Short mmCIF file of C-alpha atoms in Angstrom, two decimals:
data_model
loop_
_atom_site.label_atom_id
_atom_site.label_comp_id
_atom_site.label_asym_id
_atom_site.label_seq_id
_atom_site.Cartn_x
_atom_site.Cartn_y
_atom_site.Cartn_z
CA ARG A 1102 -0.01 17.38 -7.90
CA LYS A 1103 -0.28 13.94 -6.28
CA GLU A 1104 -1.50 11.17 -8.57
CA VAL A 1105 -4.09 10.04 -6.03
CA GLU A 1106 -5.50 12.58 -3.59
CA GLN A 1107 -7.51 11.96 -0.46
CA ASP A 1108 -8.68 14.08 2.45
CA PRO A 1109 -6.44 12.88 5.30
CA GLY A 1110 -9.16 13.44 7.94
CA PRO A 1111 -9.51 12.36 10.64
CA PHE A 1112 -13.20 11.71 10.32
CA ASN A 1113 -14.60 11.30 13.82
CA VAL A 1114 -18.04 9.67 13.77
CA PRO A 1115 -20.30 7.97 16.33
CA GLU A 1116 -21.14 4.29 16.10
CA GLY A 1117 -24.00 3.71 13.70
CA ALA A 1118 -23.23 6.73 11.54
CA THR A 1119 -22.83 6.70 7.78
CA VAL A 1120 -19.56 8.15 6.50
CA ALA A 1121 -18.25 8.75 2.99
CA PHE A 1122 -14.69 9.16 1.73
CA ASN A 1123 -13.70 10.57 -1.61
CA CYS A 1124 -10.62 10.24 -3.75
CA THR A 1125 -9.49 11.79 -7.04
CA TYR A 1126 -6.88 10.44 -9.42
CA SER A 1127 -4.94 12.24 -12.13
CA ASN A 1128 -4.06 9.53 -14.66
CA SER A 1129 -6.99 9.09 -17.02
CA ALA A 1130 -5.42 5.84 -18.33
CA SER A 1131 -5.83 4.12 -14.96
CA GLN A 1132 -7.86 0.97 -15.41
CA SER A 1133 -8.48 -0.50 -11.98
CA PHE A 1134 -9.40 0.96 -8.63
CA PHE A 1135 -9.40 -0.29 -5.08
CA TRP A 1136 -9.86 0.58 -1.46
CA TYR A 1137 -7.34 -0.83 0.99
CA ARG A 1138 -7.64 -0.67 4.76
CA GLN A 1139 -4.68 -0.09 7.06
CA ASP A 1140 -4.94 -0.47 10.82
CA CYS A 1141 -2.60 1.51 13.05
CA ARG A 1142 0.98 0.27 12.74
CA LYS A 1143 -0.10 -2.63 10.51
CA GLU A 1144 0.18 -3.48 6.84
CA PRO A 1145 -2.44 -2.48 4.24
CA LYS A 1146 -5.02 -5.09 3.24
CA LEU A 1147 -7.44 -5.10 0.33
CA LEU A 1148 -10.93 -3.99 1.39
CA MET A 1149 -12.66 -4.04 -1.98
CA SER A 1150 -12.27 -3.42 -5.66
CA VAL A 1151 -14.21 -0.57 -7.30
CA TYR A 1152 -16.17 -1.29 -10.47
CA SER A 1153 -17.63 1.16 -12.97
CA SER A 1154 -21.17 0.09 -12.12
CA GLY A 1155 -20.57 0.55 -8.40
CA ASN A 1156 -20.39 -2.34 -6.01
CA GLU A 1157 -21.41 -3.22 -2.50
CA ASP A 1158 -19.96 -5.54 0.12
CA GLY A 1159 -22.10 -5.63 3.22
CA ARG A 1160 -22.01 -2.18 4.82
CA PHE A 1161 -19.46 -0.90 2.29
CA THR A 1162 -20.33 0.65 -1.07
CA ALA A 1163 -17.77 1.81 -3.62
CA GLN A 1164 -18.46 4.04 -6.60
CA LEU A 1165 -16.36 5.13 -9.57
CA ASN A 1166 -16.89 8.15 -11.81
CA ARG A 1167 -14.42 7.85 -14.69
CA ALA A 1168 -15.45 11.14 -16.29
CA SER A 1169 -14.60 13.08 -13.12
CA GLN A 1170 -11.77 10.70 -12.14
CA TYR A 1171 -13.36 10.29 -8.74
CA ILE A 1172 -13.81 7.30 -6.44
CA SER A 1173 -15.88 7.07 -3.28
CA LEU A 1174 -16.34 4.71 -0.35
CA LEU A 1175 -19.49 4.75 1.77
CA ILE A 1176 -19.62 2.98 5.12
CA ARG A 1177 -23.06 2.48 6.66
CA ASP A 1178 -23.80 1.66 10.31
CA SER A 1179 -20.19 2.34 11.38
CA LYS A 1180 -18.66 -0.02 13.93
CA LEU A 1181 -15.84 0.64 16.36
CA SER A 1182 -13.85 -1.94 14.42
CA ASP A 1183 -14.08 0.22 11.27
CA SER A 1184 -11.59 2.64 12.83
CA ALA A 1185 -8.60 2.57 10.48
CA THR A 1186 -7.00 4.42 7.61
CA TYR A 1187 -8.60 3.85 4.21
CA LEU A 1188 -6.27 3.99 1.21
CA CYS A 1189 -7.51 4.81 -2.26
CA VAL A 1190 -5.49 2.85 -4.81
CA VAL A 1191 -5.37 2.97 -8.61
CA THR A 1192 -3.33 1.16 -11.20
CA ILE A 1193 -0.50 3.11 -12.79
CA GLY A 1194 -1.95 3.93 -16.20
CA ASN A 1195 -2.61 0.62 -17.91
CA ALA A 1196 0.44 -1.06 -16.39
CA GLY A 1197 -0.90 -4.36 -15.13
CA ASN A 1198 -0.63 -4.76 -11.39
CA MET A 1199 1.40 -1.67 -10.57
CA LEU A 1200 -0.43 0.38 -7.97
CA THR A 1201 -0.41 4.02 -6.87
CA PHE A 1202 -1.59 4.70 -3.34
CA GLY A 1203 -3.28 7.77 -1.94
CA GLY A 1204 -2.13 9.15 1.39
CA GLY A 1205 -5.13 7.65 3.18
CA THR A 1206 -8.14 8.93 5.09
CA ARG A 1207 -8.24 8.22 8.79
CA LEU A 1208 -11.55 7.16 10.33
CA MET A 1209 -12.21 7.09 14.06
CA VAL A 1210 -15.52 5.61 15.18
CA LYS A 1211 -16.46 6.54 18.73
CA PRO A 1212 -18.90 4.79 21.11
CA ASN B 1497 0.85 -20.44 5.66
CA ALA B 1498 2.89 -17.38 6.67
CA GLY B 1499 2.13 -15.20 3.62
CA VAL B 1500 4.72 -12.41 3.38
CA THR B 1501 7.35 -12.17 6.09
CA GLN B 1502 9.85 -9.39 6.70
CA THR B 1503 12.91 -9.10 8.90
CA PRO B 1504 13.82 -7.22 10.96
CA LYS B 1505 10.69 -5.61 12.43
CA PHE B 1506 12.63 -2.65 13.84
CA GLN B 1507 16.08 -1.23 13.16
CA VAL B 1508 18.06 1.83 14.20
CA LEU B 1509 21.05 2.79 12.06
CA LYS B 1510 23.60 5.56 12.19
CA THR B 1511 24.12 7.71 9.11
CA GLY B 1512 26.42 5.92 6.69
CA GLN B 1513 25.76 2.40 7.96
CA SER B 1514 24.44 -0.26 5.62
CA MET B 1515 21.81 -2.93 6.06
CA THR B 1516 19.63 -5.36 4.13
CA LEU B 1517 15.92 -5.79 4.67
CA GLN B 1518 14.73 -9.30 3.98
CA CYS B 1519 11.38 -10.34 2.50
CA ALA B 1520 10.01 -13.78 1.70
CA GLN B 1521 6.64 -15.06 0.48
CA ASP B 1522 5.31 -18.60 0.46
CA MET B 1523 2.38 -18.06 -1.92
CA ASN B 1524 4.31 -18.89 -5.11
CA HIS B 1525 3.77 -15.31 -6.32
CA ASN B 1526 5.63 -14.02 -9.36
CA SER B 1527 5.74 -10.30 -8.58
CA MET B 1528 7.24 -8.67 -5.51
CA TYR B 1529 7.53 -5.04 -4.43
CA TRP B 1530 9.25 -2.78 -1.94
CA TYR B 1531 7.46 0.34 -0.70
CA ARG B 1532 8.22 3.00 1.84
CA GLN B 1533 5.50 4.77 3.82
CA ASP B 1534 5.97 8.22 5.29
CA PRO B 1535 3.32 10.29 7.11
CA GLY B 1536 0.95 11.96 4.65
CA MET B 1537 2.81 10.57 1.63
CA GLY B 1538 1.10 7.26 1.08
CA LEU B 1539 3.07 4.22 0.02
CA ARG B 1540 5.71 4.93 -2.59
CA LEU B 1541 7.22 2.21 -4.73
CA ILE B 1542 10.97 1.84 -4.39
CA TYR B 1543 11.68 -1.20 -6.59
CA TYR B 1544 9.73 -4.11 -7.94
CA SER B 1545 10.38 -7.50 -9.48
CA ALA B 1546 7.82 -8.68 -12.02
CA SER B 1547 9.29 -12.17 -12.03
CA GLU B 1548 12.29 -14.12 -10.81
CA GLY B 1549 15.42 -12.71 -12.38
CA THR B 1550 14.07 -9.23 -13.13
CA THR B 1551 14.05 -6.01 -11.13
CA ASP B 1552 12.96 -2.48 -12.03
CA LYS B 1553 13.03 0.94 -10.44
CA GLY B 1554 9.90 2.43 -8.97
CA GLU B 1555 9.13 6.00 -7.98
CA VAL B 1556 11.87 6.50 -5.34
CA PRO B 1557 14.83 4.14 -6.04
CA ASN B 1558 17.74 6.44 -5.14
CA GLY B 1559 19.83 5.15 -2.25
CA TYR B 1560 18.52 1.58 -2.53
CA ASN B 1561 19.40 -1.64 -4.30
CA VAL B 1562 17.44 -4.87 -4.56
CA SER B 1563 18.05 -8.53 -5.22
CA ARG B 1564 15.47 -11.09 -6.31
CA LEU B 1565 17.31 -14.04 -4.84
CA ASN B 1566 14.78 -16.61 -6.02
CA LYS B 1567 11.02 -16.75 -6.51
CA ARG B 1568 10.38 -16.53 -2.77
CA GLU B 1569 12.84 -13.87 -1.66
CA PHE B 1570 13.30 -10.18 -2.50
CA SER B 1571 15.76 -8.14 -0.46
CA LEU B 1572 16.28 -4.38 -0.18
CA ARG B 1573 19.71 -2.95 0.62
CA LEU B 1574 20.64 0.47 1.93
CA GLU B 1575 24.33 0.93 1.17
CA SER B 1576 24.86 4.16 3.11
CA ALA B 1577 21.86 5.07 5.22
CA ALA B 1578 20.70 8.68 5.46
CA PRO B 1579 18.19 10.29 7.86
CA SER B 1580 15.86 10.83 4.87
CA GLN B 1581 15.51 7.04 4.69
CA THR B 1582 13.83 6.92 8.09
CA SER B 1583 10.51 5.31 7.21
CA VAL B 1584 8.37 2.20 7.41
CA TYR B 1585 9.26 -0.28 4.68
CA PHE B 1586 6.72 -2.76 3.34
CA CYS B 1587 7.31 -5.70 1.06
CA ALA B 1588 4.38 -7.00 -1.00
CA SER B 1589 3.68 -9.71 -3.54
CA THR B 1590 1.04 -10.55 -6.09
CA GLY B 1591 0.31 -13.69 -8.02
CA THR B 1592 -0.73 -13.19 -11.62
CA SER B 1593 -0.64 -10.34 -14.08
CA ASP B 1594 -4.39 -9.87 -13.83
CA SER B 1595 -4.56 -9.99 -10.05
CA TYR B 1596 -4.24 -6.61 -8.43
CA GLU B 1597 -4.48 -7.69 -4.83
CA GLN B 1598 -1.11 -7.14 -3.27
CA TYR B 1599 -0.32 -9.01 -0.07
CA PHE B 1600 1.84 -7.05 2.33
CA GLY B 1601 4.32 -8.07 4.96
CA PRO B 1602 4.13 -6.59 8.48
CA GLY B 1603 6.70 -3.89 7.73
CA THR B 1604 10.11 -2.82 9.00
CA ARG B 1605 10.34 0.40 11.02
CA LEU B 1606 13.72 1.96 10.25
CA THR B 1607 15.20 4.97 12.00
CA VAL B 1608 18.43 6.55 10.76
CA THR B 1609 20.09 8.94 13.21
#
């Protein structure tokens, strides 16, 4: 079983749609959670951290459910520029800044 | 401010050849990492260096060696390349022990024939 699992997609949505991605992780000792974004043939970049209380950054909302070991990312009012692969990332147990990456969910926003 | 740089961007090797991938960061970061990314597998950690002078194995270290040359530079060496090492290699760095944002280089696309 992979430590961090994501639906690979692709999710094909029209501009303006709301789309949600989910992620599950297996290590209950993981302390910190993130979403990274990776454009085609580019390097990953941090999109946002995920806090227990849930957090929002503009059109993006991240939620964490520690009991179910589940993380989500909601994108409202999708833009063409949101087309990318979204990587769910968790720390390795309680080991500082060591990260485990999910395989990514690909989003394609169409006009 | 260049961030994290990697060379080369592309490389084709024959089975059994050796090469070194170079990585440098100009952000005065302590920790540096080498990952490989294969389709559907996510990024997998090969080796990391928590600070200058230290290196440790990650999830998939077999067939690789690393050198933390100084605080800025962290190189990855393939001594005898195999087709299974065909992948995209990313170097990353992070600043402090409580900062989880890793900054990535642009990657090296390696093909081993």
